[in-house]
XYZ file of C-alpha atoms in Angstrom:
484
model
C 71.586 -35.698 -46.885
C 72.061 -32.721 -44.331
C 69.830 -30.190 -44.821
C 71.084 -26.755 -46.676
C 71.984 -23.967 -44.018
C 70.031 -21.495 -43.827
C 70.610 -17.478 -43.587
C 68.322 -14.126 -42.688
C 68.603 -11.132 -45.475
C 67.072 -8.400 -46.868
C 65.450 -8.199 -50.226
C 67.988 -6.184 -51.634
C 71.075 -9.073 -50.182
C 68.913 -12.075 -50.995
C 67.466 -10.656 -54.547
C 70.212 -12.507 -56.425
C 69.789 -15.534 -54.804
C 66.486 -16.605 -56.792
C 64.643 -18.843 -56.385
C 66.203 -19.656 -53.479
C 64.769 -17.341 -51.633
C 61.790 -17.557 -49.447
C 59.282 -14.533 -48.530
C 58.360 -14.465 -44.658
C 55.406 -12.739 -42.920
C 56.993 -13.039 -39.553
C 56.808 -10.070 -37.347
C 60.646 -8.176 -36.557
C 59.673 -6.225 -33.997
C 60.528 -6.918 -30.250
C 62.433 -9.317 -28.285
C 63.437 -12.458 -30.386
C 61.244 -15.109 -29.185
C 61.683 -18.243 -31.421
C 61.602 -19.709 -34.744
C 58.275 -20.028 -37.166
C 57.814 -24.041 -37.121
C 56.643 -24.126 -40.736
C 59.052 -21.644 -42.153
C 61.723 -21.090 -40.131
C 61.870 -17.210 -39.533
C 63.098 -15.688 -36.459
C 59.899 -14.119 -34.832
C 59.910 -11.325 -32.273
C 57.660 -9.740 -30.162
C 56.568 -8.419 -26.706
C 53.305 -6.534 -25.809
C 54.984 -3.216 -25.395
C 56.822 -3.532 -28.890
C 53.573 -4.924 -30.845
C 52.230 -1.602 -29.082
C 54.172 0.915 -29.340
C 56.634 0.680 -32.564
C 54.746 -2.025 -34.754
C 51.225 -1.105 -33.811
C 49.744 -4.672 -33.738
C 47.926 -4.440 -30.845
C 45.586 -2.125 -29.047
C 46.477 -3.117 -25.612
C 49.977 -3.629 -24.341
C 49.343 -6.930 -22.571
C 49.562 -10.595 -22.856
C 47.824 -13.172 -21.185
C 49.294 -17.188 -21.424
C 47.370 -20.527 -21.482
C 48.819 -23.800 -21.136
C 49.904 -26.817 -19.067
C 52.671 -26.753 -16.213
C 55.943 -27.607 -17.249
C 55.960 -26.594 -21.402
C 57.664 -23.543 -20.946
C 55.107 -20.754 -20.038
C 57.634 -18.563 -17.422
C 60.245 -19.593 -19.698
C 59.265 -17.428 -22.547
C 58.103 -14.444 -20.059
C 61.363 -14.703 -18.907
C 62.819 -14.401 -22.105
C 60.789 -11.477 -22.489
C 61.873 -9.992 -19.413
C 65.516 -10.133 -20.720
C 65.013 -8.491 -23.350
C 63.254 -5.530 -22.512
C 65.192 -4.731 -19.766
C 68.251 -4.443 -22.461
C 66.045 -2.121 -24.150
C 65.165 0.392 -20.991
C 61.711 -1.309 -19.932
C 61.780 -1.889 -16.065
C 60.458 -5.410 -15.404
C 58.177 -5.427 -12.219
C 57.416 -9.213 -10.899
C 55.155 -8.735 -8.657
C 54.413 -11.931 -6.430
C 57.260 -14.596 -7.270
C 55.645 -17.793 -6.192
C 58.503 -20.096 -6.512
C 60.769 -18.209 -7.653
C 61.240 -18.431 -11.258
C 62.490 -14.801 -12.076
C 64.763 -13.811 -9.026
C 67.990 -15.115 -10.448
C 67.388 -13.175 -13.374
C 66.059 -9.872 -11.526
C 69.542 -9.951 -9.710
C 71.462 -11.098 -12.877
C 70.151 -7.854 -14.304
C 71.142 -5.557 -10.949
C 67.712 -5.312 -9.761
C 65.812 -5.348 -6.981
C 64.686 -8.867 -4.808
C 62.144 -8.336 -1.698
C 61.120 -10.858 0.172
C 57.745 -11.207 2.002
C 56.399 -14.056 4.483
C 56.356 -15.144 8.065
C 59.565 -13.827 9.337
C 61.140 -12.798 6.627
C 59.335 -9.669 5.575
C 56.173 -8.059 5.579
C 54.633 -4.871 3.971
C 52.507 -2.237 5.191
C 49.062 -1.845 3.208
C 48.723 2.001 4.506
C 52.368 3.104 3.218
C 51.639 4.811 0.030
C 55.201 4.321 -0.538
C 56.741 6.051 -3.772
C 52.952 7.533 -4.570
C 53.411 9.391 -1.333
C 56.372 10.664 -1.811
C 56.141 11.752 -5.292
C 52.545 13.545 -4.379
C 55.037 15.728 -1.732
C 57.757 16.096 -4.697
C 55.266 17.218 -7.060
C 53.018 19.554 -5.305
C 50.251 22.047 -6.341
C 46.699 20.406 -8.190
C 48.851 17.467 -10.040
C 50.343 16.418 -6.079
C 46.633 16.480 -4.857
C 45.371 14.253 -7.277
C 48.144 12.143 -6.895
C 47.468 12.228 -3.217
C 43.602 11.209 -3.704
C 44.704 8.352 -6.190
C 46.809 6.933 -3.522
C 44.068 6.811 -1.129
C 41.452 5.043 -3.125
C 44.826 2.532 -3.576
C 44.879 1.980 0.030
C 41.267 2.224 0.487
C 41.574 -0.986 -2.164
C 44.091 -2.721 -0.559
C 42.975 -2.866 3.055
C 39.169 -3.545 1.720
C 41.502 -6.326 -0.260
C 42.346 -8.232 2.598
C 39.294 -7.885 4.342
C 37.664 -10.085 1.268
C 39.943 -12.459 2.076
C 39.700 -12.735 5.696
C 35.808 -13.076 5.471
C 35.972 -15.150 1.788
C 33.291 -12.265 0.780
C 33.389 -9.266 -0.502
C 32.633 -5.479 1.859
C 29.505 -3.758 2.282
C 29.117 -0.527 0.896
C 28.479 1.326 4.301
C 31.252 -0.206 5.777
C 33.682 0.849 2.743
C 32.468 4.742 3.552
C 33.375 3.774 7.096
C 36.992 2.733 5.933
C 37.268 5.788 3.559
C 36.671 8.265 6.886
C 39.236 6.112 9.135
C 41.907 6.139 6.745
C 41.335 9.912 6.023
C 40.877 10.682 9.859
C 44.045 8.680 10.497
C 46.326 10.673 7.560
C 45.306 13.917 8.964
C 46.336 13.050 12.224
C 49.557 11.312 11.750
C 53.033 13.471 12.499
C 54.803 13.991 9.783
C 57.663 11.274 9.192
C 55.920 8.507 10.749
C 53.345 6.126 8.627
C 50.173 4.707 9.945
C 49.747 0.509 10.186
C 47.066 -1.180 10.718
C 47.074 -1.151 14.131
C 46.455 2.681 13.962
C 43.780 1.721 11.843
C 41.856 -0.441 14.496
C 42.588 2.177 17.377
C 40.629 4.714 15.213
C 37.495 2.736 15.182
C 37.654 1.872 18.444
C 37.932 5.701 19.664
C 35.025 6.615 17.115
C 36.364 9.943 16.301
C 33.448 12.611 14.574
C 34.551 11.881 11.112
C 33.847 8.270 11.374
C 30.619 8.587 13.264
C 29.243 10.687 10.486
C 29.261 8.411 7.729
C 27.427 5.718 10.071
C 24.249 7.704 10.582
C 24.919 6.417 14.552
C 22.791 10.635 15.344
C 25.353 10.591 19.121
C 23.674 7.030 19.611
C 27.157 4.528 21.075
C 25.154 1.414 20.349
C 24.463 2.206 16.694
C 28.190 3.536 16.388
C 29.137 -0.182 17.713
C 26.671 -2.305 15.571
C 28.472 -0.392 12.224
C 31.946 -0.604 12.985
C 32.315 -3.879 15.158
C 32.157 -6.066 11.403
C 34.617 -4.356 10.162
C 36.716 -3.862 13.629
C 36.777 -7.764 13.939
C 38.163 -8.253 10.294
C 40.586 -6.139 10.514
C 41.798 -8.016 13.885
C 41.394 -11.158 12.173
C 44.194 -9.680 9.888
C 46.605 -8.657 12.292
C 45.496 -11.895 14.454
C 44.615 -14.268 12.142
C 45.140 -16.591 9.005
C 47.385 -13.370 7.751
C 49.483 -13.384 10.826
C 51.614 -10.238 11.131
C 52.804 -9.526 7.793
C 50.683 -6.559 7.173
C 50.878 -5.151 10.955
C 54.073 -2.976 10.635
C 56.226 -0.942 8.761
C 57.648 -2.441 5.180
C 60.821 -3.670 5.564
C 62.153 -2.440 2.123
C 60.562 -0.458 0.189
C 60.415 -0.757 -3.931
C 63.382 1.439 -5.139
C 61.795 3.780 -7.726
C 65.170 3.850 -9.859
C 65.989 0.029 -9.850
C 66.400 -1.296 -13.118
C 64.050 -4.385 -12.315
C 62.442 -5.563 -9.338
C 61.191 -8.941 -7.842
C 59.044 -9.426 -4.939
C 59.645 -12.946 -3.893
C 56.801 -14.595 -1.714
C 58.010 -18.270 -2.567
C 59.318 -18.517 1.894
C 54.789 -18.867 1.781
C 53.847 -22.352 2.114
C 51.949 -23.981 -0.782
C 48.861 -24.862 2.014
C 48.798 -21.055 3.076
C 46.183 -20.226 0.323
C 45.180 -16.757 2.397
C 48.399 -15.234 2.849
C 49.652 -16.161 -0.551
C 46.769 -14.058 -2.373
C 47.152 -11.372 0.279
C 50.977 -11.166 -0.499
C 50.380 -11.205 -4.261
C 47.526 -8.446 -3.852
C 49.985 -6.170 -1.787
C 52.705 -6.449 -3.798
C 50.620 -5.628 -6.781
C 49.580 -2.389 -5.433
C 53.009 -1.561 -4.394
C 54.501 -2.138 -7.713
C 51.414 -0.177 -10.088
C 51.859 2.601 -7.065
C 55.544 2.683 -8.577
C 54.534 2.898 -12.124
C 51.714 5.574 -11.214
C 54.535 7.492 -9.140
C 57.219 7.134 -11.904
C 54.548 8.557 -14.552
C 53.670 11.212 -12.456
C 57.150 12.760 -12.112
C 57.943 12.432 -15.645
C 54.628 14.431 -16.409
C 55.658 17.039 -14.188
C 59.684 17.324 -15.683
C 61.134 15.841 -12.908
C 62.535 12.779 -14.081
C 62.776 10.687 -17.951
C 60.028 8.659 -18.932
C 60.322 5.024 -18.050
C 58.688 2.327 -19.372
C 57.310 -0.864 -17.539
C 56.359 -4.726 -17.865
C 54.740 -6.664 -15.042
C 54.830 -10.259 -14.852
C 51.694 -11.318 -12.727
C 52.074 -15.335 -12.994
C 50.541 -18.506 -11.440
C 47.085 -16.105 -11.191
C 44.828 -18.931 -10.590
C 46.304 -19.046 -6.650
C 44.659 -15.696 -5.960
C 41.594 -15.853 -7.522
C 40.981 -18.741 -5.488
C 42.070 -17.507 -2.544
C 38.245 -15.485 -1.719
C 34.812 -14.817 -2.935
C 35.216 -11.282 -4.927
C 38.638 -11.059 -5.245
C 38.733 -10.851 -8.829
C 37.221 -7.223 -8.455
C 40.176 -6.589 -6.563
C 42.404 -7.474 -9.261
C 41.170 -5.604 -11.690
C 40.995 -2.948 -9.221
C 44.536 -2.743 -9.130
C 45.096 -3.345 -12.660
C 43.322 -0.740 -13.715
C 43.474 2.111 -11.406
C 46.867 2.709 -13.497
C 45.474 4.597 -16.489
C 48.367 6.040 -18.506
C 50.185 4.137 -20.971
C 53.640 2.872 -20.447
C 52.875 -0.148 -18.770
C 52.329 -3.298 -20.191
C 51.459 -6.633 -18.546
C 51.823 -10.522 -18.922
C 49.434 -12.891 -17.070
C 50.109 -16.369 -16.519
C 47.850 -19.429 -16.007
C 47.005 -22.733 -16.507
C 43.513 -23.217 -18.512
C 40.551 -21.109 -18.537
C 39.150 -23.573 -15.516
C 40.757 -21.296 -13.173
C 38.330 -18.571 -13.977
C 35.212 -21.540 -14.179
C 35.993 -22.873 -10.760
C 35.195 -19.356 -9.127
C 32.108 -19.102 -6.767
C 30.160 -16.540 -8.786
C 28.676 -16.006 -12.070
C 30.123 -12.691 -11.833
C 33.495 -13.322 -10.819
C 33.781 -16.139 -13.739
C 32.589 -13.325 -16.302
C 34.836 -10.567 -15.122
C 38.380 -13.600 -14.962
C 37.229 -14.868 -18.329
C 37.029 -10.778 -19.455
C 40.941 -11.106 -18.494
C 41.803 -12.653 -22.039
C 39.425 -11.111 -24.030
C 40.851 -7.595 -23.483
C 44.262 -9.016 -24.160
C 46.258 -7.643 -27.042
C 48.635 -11.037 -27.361
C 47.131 -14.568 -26.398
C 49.821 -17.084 -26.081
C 48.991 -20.910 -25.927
C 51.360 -23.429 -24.867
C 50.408 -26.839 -24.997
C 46.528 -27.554 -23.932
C 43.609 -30.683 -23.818
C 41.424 -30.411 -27.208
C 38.356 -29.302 -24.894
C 40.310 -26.285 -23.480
C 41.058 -25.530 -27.092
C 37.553 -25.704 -27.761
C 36.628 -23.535 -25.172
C 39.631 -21.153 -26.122
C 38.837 -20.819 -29.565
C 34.827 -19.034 -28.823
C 37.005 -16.455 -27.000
C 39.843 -16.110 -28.940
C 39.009 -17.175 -32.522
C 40.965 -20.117 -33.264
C 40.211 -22.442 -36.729
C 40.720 -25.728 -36.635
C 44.238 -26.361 -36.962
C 45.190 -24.194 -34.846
C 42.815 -26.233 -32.420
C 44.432 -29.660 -33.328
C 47.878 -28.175 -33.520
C 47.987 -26.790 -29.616
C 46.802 -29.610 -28.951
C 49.365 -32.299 -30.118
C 51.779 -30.330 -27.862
C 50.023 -31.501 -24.618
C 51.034 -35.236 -25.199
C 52.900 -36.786 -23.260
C 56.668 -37.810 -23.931
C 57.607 -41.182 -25.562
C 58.862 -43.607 -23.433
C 62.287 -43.465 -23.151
C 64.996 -46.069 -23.462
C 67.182 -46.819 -20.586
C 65.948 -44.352 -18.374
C 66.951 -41.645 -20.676
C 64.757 -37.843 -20.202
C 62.766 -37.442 -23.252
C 61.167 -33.911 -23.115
C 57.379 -33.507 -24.071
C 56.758 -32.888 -27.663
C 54.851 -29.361 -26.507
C 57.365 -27.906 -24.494
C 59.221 -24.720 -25.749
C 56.139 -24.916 -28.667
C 53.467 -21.545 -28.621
C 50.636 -20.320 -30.545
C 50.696 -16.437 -30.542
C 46.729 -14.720 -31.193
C 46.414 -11.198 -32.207
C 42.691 -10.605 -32.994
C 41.685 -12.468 -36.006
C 44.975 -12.905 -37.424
C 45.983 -16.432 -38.417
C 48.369 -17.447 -35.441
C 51.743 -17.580 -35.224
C 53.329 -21.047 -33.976
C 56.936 -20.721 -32.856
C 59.336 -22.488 -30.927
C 61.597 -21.395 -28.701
C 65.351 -22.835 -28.124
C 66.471 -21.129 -24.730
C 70.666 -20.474 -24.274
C 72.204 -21.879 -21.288
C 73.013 -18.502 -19.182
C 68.651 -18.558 -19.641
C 68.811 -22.176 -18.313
C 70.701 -21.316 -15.488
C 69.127 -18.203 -14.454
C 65.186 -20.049 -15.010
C 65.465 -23.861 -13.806
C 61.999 -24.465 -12.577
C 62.823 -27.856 -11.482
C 65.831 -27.091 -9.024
C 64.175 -29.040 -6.599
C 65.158 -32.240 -8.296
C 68.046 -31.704 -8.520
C 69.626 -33.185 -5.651
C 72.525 -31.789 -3.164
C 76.120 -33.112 -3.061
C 76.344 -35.176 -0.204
C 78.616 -33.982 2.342
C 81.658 -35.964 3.499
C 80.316 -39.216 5.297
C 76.978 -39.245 4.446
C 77.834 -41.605 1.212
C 74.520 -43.709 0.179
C 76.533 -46.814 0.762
C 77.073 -45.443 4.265
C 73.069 -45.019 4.740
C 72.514 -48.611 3.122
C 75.231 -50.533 5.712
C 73.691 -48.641 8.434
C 69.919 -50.065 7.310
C 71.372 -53.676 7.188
C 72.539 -53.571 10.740
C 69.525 -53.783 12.322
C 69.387 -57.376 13.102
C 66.433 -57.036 15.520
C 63.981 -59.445 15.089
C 60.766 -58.519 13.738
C 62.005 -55.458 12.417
C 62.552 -55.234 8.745
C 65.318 -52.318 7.252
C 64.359 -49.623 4.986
């Protein structure tokens, strides 16, 4: 028999239809995610919603477990959608593939690109922080102004970690403080500083810098506390990094856009350094934006706008150097008013074991336990195990999360049989019981997020037939030689 249809209504629409009606503890509020798998509600939510309007969580992010190809950007994405239709400007920030620039244009937004030839970014710009510190003016400009240097001050001490694979010195942090200041009082207005302005400065040694080294007029003590730092800072412009951060950005992120992407995916999948130094610049770009936006609506000057970054595939840039992980949540949380909320996406919680320090496995694993939503696509029962001393998962949940990471059945005649995890989630709010969905994308969302368009393969162009290929391979007679 086909099963009865099945219809959404209120208790006052549905109250005459007993007993055929069935109660529902689903939360409304948000995007529409997916249907309950045991009862069949639609279930919405998003970290800003659950935040704001239903009050569900304390923190407006999300962070995501679970194995590649089940679905994980998928369901970001879907967030993505639908917050934008609501107002919420979608910032990703580092797209490593790219999974979300079809749908940042779809929307009208904003794609940059950054790599080797195609675009870089200068790490001294403060960009829209800058500008918005000269809009603003008076004591609320200033401290805008000082928050965008310690921004900088993060972002060039950033890629220094990763040039050396360990984290600065204090001294030599003071010394980078003084350059930078030294090298914003003396620029002409109209003109930003790069890094090569930055390495002229402690190679002339001016007063400012020479105080904060304790070098008492002595050249040789000047050179032995400056000529670390002077030789990372050319192994950025000169090295591993090549010159992506040693001029002027290209394009800068449009404060009014609707949505923006920065797409790093032109990086090669070897080119572990520049990757994380891409992501890390682009991340202080974007929560400069946010910090800019907020500050102008504080002061009058423009609405209040709302914001969602998508940070995924984190596990490439905590690899990427000893200490970066202080970087990260550097930049994460040097943006202290509300109306931003966040999404971070990664595999298992072995990206934050594999890290070279104690510390820096403490402070990644610290990542999901101040999340407000913990979403788990399909995962191995001893990640689950793991997951659940953090989280707070029982035992079905356990078991349930992780009969999604099977495989798929074998398939008859070469037919694609999806894994039984894949579009399947367990939402965590605190100690709540979870919430296990599943999500059924629409095919504008399959078009605009295809993570597998590089299987799909090209129309071959007019004489270049595989029969053509396979005639050509069975000509060569030569003996000896076999065709392939």
């Amino acid at each position: 028999m086909d099963p009865p249809s099945m219809w959404r209504a209120t208790t006052v629409q549905a109250c005459g239809l007993w007993p055929f009606a069935a109660g529902s503890g689903a939360p409304m509020s948000g995007v529409p995610l997916g249907r309950h798998l045991y009862t069949g509600a639609t279930v919405c939510g998003d970290p800003l919603s659950w935040f704001t309007r239903a009050h569900y969580i304390s923190n407006p992010s999300l962070f995501m477990l679970g194995m590649p190809g089940l679905g994980k950007s998928t369901l970001v994405n879907r967030m993505l959608i639908g917050l934008a239709a609501t107002g919420v400007v979608p910032l990703v920030l580092g797209d490593l593939k790219p999974d979300y620039a079809d749908t940042v244009r779809a929307l009208g937004g904003q794609v940059l690109s950054i790599g080797r030839g195609v675009g870089g970014i200068n790490v001294l710009d403060p960009g829209a922080m800058g500008a918005a510190a000269r809009r603003i003016g008076g004591a609320a400009g200033q401290a805008l102004a000082a928050e965008t240097h310690g921004r900088v001050l993060n972002m060039v001490a950033a890629l220094v970690t990763i040039v050396r694979d360990r984290a600065m010195d204090d001294h030599e942090q003071s010394v980078l403080s003084a350059a930078l200041h030294h090298l914003r009082e003396r620029t002409p207005e109209g003109y930003q500083p790069v890094l090569p302005d930055l390495v002229r400065v402690l190679a002339e040694g001016p007063d400012r810098v020479r105080a904060v080294t304790l070098d008492r007029g002595d050249e040789r003590r000047y050179q032995d506390a400056v000529d670390p730092l002077h030789r990372s800072l050319l192994g950025v412009l000169d090295g591993p990094l090549g010159d992506t951060f040693a001029s002027n950005t290209v394009t800068r992120i449009d404060l009014n856009a609707s949505s923006v992407c920065v797409d790093i995916s032109r990086i090669g999948e070897a080119d572990t350094q520049l990757t994380a130094a891409a992501m890390l610049a682009a991340w202080s770009d974007g929560l400069g934006t946010v910090a800019a936006s907020h500050a102008l609506a504080d002061a009058g000057l423009q609405p209040r706008r709302w914001f969602f970054t998508v940070l995924d595939e984190l596990w490439r840039p905590l690899r990427a150097a000893s200490g970066i992980v202080d970087r990260i949540d550097a930049l994460t949380r040097l943006n202290r008013t509300l109306g931003l909320g966040d999404a971070k996406i990664t595999h298992t919680l072995k990206d934050a074991e594999a890290l070279g320090s104690e510390a820096d496995r403490f402070k990644a694993r610290g990542f999901v336990e101040r999340a407000g939503m913990v979403v788990c696509a399909g995962l191995p029962r001893q990640e689950m195990e793991e997951l659940g001393q953090v989280v707070g998962l029982t035992r079905r949940e356990i078991e349930l999360v992780s009969s999604w990471s099977s495989p798929p059945g074998w398939a008859a005649q070469g037919e694609r049989d999806e894994p039984p995890g894949r579009g399947r989630f367990l939402i965590k709010v605190g100690g709540r019981p979870g919430i296990p969905i599943q999500v059924a994308i629409t095919d504008t969302e399959r078009q605009l997020h295809d993570t597998n368009k590089r299987w799909i393969p090209n129309e071959p162009a007019d004489g270049a037939q595989a029969g053509h290929v396979l005639d050509l391979s069975a000509r060569d007679r030569t003996p000896g030689r076999r065709a392939v």
